[in-house]
Short mmCIF file of C-alpha atoms in Angstrom, two decimals:
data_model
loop_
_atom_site.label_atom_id
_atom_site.label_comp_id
_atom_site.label_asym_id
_atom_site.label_seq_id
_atom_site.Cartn_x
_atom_site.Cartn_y
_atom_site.Cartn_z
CA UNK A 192 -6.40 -17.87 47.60
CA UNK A 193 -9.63 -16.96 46.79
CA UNK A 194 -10.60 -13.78 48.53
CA UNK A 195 -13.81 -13.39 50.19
CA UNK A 196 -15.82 -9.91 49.73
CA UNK A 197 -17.23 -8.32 52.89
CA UNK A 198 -21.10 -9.27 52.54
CA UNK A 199 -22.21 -10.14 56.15
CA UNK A 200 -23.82 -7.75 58.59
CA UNK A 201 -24.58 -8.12 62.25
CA UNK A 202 -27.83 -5.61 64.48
CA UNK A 203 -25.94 -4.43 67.25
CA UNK A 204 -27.86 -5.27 70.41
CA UNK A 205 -31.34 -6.07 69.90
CA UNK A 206 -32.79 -5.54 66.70
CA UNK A 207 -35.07 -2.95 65.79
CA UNK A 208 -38.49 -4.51 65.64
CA UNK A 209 -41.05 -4.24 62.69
CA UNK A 210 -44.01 -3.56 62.25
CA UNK A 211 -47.01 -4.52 59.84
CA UNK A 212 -48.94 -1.15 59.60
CA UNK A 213 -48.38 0.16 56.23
CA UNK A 214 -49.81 3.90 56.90
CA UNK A 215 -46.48 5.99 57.21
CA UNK A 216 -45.87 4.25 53.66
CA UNK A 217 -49.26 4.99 51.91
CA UNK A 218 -48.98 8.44 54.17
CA UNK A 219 -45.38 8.90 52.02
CA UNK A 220 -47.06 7.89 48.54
CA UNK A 221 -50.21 9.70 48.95
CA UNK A 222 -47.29 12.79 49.38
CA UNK A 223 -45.73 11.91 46.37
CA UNK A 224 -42.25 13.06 45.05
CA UNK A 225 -41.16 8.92 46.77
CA UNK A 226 -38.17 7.88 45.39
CA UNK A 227 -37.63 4.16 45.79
CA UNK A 228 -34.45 2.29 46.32
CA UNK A 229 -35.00 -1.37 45.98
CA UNK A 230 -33.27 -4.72 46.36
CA UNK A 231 -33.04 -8.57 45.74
CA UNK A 232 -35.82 -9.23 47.79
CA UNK A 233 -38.38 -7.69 45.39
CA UNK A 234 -36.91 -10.39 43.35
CA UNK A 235 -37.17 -13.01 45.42
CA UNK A 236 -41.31 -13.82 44.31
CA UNK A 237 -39.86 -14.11 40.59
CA UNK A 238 -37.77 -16.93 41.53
CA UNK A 239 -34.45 -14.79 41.69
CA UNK A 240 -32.94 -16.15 45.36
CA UNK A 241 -31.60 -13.02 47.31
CA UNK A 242 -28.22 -13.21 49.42
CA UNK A 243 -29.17 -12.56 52.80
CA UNK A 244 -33.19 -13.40 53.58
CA UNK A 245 -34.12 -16.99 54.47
CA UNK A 246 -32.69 -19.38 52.62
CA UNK A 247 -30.41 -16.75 50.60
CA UNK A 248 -27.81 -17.94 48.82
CA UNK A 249 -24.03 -16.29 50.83
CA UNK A 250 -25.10 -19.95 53.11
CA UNK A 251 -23.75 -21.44 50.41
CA UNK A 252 -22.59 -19.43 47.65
CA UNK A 253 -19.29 -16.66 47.66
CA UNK A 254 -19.90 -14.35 44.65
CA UNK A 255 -17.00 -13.67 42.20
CA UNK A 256 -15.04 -10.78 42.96
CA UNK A 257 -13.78 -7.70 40.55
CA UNK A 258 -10.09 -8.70 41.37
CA UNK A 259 -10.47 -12.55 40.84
CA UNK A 260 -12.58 -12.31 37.87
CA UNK A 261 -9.50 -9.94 36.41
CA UNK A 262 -6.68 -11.75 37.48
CA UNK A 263 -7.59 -15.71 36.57
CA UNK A 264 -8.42 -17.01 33.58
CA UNK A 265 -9.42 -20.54 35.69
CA UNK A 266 -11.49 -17.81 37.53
CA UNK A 267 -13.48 -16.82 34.55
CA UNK A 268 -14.03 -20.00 33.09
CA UNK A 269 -15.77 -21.10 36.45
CA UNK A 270 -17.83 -17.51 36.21
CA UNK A 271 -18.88 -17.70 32.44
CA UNK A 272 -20.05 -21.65 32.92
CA UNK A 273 -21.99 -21.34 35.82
CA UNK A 274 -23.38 -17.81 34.69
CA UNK A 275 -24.17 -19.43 31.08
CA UNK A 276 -25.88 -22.16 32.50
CA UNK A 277 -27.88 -19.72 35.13
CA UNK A 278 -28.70 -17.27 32.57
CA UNK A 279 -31.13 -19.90 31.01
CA UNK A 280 -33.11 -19.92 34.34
CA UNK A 281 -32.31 -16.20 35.22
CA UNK A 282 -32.74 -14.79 32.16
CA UNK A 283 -36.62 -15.91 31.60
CA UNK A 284 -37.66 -14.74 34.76
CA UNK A 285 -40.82 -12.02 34.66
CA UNK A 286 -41.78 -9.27 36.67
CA UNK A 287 -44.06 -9.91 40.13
CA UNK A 288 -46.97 -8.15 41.25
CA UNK A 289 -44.56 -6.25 43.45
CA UNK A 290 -42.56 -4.83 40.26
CA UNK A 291 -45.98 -4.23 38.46
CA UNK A 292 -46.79 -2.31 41.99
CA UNK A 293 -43.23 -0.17 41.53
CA UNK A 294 -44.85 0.77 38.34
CA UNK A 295 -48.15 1.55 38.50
CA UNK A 296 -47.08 4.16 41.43
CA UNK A 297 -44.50 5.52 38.90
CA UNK A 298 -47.21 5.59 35.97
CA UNK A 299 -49.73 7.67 38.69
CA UNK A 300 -46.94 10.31 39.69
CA UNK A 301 -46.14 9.11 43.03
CA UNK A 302 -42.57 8.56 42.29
CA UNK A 303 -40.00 10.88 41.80
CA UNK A 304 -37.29 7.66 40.40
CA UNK A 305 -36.62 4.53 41.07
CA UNK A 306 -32.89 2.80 41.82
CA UNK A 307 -32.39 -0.29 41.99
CA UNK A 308 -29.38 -2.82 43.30
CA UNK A 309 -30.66 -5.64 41.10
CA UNK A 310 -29.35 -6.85 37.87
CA UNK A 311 -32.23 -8.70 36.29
CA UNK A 312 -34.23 -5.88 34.22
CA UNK A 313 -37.52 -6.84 35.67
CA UNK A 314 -38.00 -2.83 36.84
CA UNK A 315 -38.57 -1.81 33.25
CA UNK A 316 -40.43 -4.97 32.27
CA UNK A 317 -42.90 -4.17 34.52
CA UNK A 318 -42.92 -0.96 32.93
CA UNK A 319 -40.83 1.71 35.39
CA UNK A 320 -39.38 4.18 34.06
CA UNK A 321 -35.66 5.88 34.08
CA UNK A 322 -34.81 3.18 36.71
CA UNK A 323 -31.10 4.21 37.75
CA UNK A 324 -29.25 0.67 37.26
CA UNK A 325 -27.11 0.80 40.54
CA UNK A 326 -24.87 -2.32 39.69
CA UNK A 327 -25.87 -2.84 36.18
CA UNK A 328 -27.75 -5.66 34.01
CA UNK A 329 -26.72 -8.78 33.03
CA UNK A 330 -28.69 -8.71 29.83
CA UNK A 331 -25.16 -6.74 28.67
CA UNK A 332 -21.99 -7.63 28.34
CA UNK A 333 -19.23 -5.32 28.15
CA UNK A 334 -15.52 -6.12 26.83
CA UNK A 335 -12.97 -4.94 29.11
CA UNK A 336 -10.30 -3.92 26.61
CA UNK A 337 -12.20 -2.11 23.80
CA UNK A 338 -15.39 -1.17 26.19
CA UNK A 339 -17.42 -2.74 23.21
CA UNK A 340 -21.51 -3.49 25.10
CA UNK A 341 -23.44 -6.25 22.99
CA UNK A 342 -26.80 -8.19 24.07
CA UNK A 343 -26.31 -11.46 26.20
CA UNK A 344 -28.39 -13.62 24.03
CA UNK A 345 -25.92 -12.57 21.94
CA UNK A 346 -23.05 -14.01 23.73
CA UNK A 347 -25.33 -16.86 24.87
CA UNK A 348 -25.55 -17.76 21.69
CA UNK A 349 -21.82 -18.07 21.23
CA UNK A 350 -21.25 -20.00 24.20
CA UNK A 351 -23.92 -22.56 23.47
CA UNK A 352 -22.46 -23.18 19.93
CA UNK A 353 -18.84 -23.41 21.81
CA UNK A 354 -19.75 -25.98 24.43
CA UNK A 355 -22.10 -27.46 22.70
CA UNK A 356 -23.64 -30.12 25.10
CA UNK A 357 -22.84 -28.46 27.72
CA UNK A 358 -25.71 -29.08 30.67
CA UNK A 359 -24.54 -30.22 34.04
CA UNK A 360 -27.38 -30.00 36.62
CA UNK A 361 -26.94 -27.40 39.13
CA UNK A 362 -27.29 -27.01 42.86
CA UNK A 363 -29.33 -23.80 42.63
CA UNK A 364 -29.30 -20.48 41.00
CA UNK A 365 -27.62 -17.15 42.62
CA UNK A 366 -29.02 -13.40 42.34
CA UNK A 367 -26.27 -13.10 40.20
CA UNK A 368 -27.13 -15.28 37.74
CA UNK A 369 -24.58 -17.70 38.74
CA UNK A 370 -25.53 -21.74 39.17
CA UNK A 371 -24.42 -23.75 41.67
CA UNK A 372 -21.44 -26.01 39.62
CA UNK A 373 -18.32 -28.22 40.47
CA UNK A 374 -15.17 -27.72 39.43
CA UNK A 375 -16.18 -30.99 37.95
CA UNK A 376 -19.03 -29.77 36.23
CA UNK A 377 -17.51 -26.59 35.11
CA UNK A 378 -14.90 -29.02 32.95
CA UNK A 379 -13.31 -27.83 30.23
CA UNK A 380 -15.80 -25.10 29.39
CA UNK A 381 -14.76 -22.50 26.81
CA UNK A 382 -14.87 -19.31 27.14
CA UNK A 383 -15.34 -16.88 23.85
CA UNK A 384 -13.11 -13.44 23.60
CA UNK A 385 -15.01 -9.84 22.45
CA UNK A 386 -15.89 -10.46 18.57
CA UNK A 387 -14.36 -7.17 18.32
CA UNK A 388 -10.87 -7.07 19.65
CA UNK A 389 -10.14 -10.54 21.22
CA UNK A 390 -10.69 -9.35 24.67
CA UNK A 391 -11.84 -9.92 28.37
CA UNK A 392 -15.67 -10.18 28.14
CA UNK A 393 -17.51 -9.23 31.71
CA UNK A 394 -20.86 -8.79 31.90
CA UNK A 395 -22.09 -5.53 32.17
CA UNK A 396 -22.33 -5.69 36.30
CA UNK A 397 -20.64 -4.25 39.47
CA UNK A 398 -18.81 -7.23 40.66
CA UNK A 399 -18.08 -7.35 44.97
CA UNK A 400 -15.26 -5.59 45.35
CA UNK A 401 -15.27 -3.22 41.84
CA UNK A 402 -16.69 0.16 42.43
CA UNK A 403 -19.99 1.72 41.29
CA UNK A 404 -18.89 3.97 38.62
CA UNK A 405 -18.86 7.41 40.25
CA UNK A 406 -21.27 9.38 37.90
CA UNK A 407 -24.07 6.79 38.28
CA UNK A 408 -23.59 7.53 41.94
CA UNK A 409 -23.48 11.34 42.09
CA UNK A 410 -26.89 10.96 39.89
CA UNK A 411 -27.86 8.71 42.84
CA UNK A 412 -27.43 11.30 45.18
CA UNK A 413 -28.74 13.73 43.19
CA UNK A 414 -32.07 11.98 42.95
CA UNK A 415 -31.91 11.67 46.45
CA UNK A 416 -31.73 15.24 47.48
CA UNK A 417 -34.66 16.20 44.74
CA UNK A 418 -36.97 13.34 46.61
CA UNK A 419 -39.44 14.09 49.13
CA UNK A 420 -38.91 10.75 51.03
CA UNK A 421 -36.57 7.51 50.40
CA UNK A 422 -38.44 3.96 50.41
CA UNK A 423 -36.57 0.89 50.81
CA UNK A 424 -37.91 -2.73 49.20
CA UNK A 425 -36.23 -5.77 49.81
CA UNK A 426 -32.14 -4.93 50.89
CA UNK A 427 -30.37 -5.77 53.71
CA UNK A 428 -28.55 -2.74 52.92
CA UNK A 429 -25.58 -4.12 54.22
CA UNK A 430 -23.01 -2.80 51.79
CA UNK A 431 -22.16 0.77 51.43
CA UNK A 432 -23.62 0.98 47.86
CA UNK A 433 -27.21 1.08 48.82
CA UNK A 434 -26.81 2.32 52.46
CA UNK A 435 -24.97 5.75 51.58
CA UNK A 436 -28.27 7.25 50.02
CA UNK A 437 -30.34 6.14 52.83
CA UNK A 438 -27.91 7.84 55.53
CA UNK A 439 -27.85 10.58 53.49
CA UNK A 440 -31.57 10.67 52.70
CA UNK A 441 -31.75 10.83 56.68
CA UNK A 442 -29.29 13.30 57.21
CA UNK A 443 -31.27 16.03 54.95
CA UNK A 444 -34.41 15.21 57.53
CA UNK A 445 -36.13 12.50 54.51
CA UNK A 446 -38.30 10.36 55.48
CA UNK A 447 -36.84 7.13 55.06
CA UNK A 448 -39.14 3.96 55.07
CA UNK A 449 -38.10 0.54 54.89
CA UNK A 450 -40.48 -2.55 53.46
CA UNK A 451 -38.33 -5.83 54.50
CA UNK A 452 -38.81 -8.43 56.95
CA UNK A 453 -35.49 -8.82 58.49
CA UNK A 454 -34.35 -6.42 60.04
CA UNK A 455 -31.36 -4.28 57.73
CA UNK A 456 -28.59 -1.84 57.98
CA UNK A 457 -30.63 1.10 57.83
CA UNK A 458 -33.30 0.51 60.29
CA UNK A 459 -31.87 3.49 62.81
CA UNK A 460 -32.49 6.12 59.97
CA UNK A 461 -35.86 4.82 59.03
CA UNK A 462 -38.89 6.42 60.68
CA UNK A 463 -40.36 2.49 60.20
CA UNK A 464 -39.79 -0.82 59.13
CA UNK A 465 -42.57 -2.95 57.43
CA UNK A 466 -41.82 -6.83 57.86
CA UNK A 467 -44.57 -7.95 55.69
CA UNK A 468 -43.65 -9.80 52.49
CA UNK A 469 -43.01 -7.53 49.41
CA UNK A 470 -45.40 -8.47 47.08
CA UNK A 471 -48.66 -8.81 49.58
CA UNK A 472 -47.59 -4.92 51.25
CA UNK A 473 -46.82 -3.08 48.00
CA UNK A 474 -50.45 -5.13 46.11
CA UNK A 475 -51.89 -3.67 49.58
CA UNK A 476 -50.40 0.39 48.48
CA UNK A 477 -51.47 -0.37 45.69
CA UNK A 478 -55.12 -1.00 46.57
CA UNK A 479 -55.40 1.49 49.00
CA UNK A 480 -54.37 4.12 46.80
CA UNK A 481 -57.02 2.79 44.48
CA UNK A 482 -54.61 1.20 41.71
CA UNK A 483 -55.03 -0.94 38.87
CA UNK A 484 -51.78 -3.49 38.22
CA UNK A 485 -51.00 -3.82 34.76
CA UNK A 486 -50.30 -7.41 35.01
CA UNK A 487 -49.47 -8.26 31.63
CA UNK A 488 -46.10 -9.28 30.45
CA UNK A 489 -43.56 -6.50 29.88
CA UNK A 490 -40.72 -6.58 27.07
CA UNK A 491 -38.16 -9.67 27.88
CA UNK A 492 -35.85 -8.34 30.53
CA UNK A 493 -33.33 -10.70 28.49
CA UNK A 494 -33.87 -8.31 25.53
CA UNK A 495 -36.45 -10.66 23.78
CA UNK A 496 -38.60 -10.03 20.78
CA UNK A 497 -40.84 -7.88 22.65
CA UNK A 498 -38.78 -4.90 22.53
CA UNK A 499 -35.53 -5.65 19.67
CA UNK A 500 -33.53 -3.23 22.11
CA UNK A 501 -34.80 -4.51 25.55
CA UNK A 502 -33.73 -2.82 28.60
CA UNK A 503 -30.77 -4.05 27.67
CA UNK A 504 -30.54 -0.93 25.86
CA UNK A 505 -28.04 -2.59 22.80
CA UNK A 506 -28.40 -4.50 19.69
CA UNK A 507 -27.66 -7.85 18.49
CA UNK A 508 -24.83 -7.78 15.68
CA UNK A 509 -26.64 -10.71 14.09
#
């Protein structure tokens, strides 16, 4: 039985309401020392769905869990088809204005760090900085026997040559890189073992259900009790991952600011939450503070020939 990973979250009462004045936030970044925490919906205007927000993808879609992923090798065939055929679409997508945003505060010394729930890389294409990957990337891949980390081009590459024709046509795309497949479609797909050691390859992610390792999290915290104030973009913060540093944050007497337009997890810590979309409020900051967006492409965030690294941070063996 497949288990389902606790993902849903429910205001208590009536919500907290929003608001669309942006001055406790500019009032925060004119301080400085900000250290941002953001989520899928800064995503969301690169064409990366979100889970929770309109139209996000837990209607339909129940990630793959730590345990299942570990336990069934049916299980992993379903995750590595429908994640090979999603990388293709996930794995070209670029930074948006409000990433470029996230940046050019960072590049003007507004920032004091930035962490960040998402997977896709599209923090340091824009050009942030020491961006603490909370759950990972999936531009790695990581074998779970010998701990070997390689590219995943690399491994695309592999897969394509293995299930070669392989191109069912999806329902949709996940923020976890996962498409929308059958059993059907998924087929007979093959799935390649660590070049290495003939291992369990994973990609390089926090699964639901697998715990954030706990010396990325102390460095978390530790970035959270150096900041002068916490800003949210784009999470529900309904898991405990992302919602720990913002009760904590509030705890030591941080300001804690939330951009979002639902209403999250956090909203009774925040001193305000701005429901204005992400990539008009942070272009607004940005103005305000008198700003210039580097819009121009950043290095792959699949690891393309921009940068031979990537953020990926490893090397192709080819």
């Amino acid at each position: 039985m497949r288990m389902r990973p606790t993902l849903s979250w429910t205001p208590p009462g009536d919500p907290r309401p929003g608001t669309t004045d942006l001055e406790p936030v500019l009032g925060a970044l004119r301080a400085g020392n900000v250290l941002v925490l953001s989520g899928a919906g800064l995503s969301t205007e690169s064409g990366i769905p979100d889970y929770r927000g309109e139209g996000g993808s837990l209607r339909r879609h129940t990630p793959m869990t730590y345990q299942e992923f570990t336990a069934s090798s049916h299980a992993r065939r379903r995750y590595w088809a429908r994640s090979h055929l999603g990388w293709r679409t996930f794995g070209r997508a670029r930074p948006n204005a409000g990433h470029h945003a996230v940046a050019a505060f960072g590049r003007h010394g507004l920032l004091s760090g930035v962490i960040t729930q998402n997977v896709d890389g599209l923090h340091q294409a824009a050009g942030s900085d020491d961006v603490v990957e909370l759950h990972g990337n999936l531009a790695r891949v990581v074998c779970l026997t010998c701990g070997d980390v390689i590219a995943r081009r690399e491994l695309a590459r592999r897969l394509e040559e293995a299930n070669a024709g392989f191109a069912p046509v999806p329902a949709g795309l996940n923020p976890d890189g996962d498409a929308d497949l059958t059993d059907d479609q998924v087929g007979d797909f093959r799935v390649v073992p660590c070049a290495v050691c003939g291992g369990v390859l994973k990609p390089d992610v926090v699964f639901f259900g697998e715990a954030v390792p706990a010396q990325r999290v102390e460095h978390c915290r530790a970035l959270v009790r150096e900041a002068g104030s916490l800003l949210v973009l784009g999470s529900s913060l309904t898991v405990m991952s992302g919602l720990r540093f913002v009760r904590e944050a509030a705890k030591a007497g941080k300001p804690v600011l939330i951009v979002n337009r639902d209403p999250t997890r956090g909203d009774s810590h925040a001193l305000a939450r701005v429901a204005l979309p992400l990539g008009r409020a942070l272009t607004t900051l940005a103005d305000r503070l008198g700003l210039t967006l580097d819009g121009a492409d950043g290095p792959d965030p699949a690891g393309g020939e921009a940068d031979e690294r990537g953020p990926s941070g490893v090397r192709d063996r080819t």
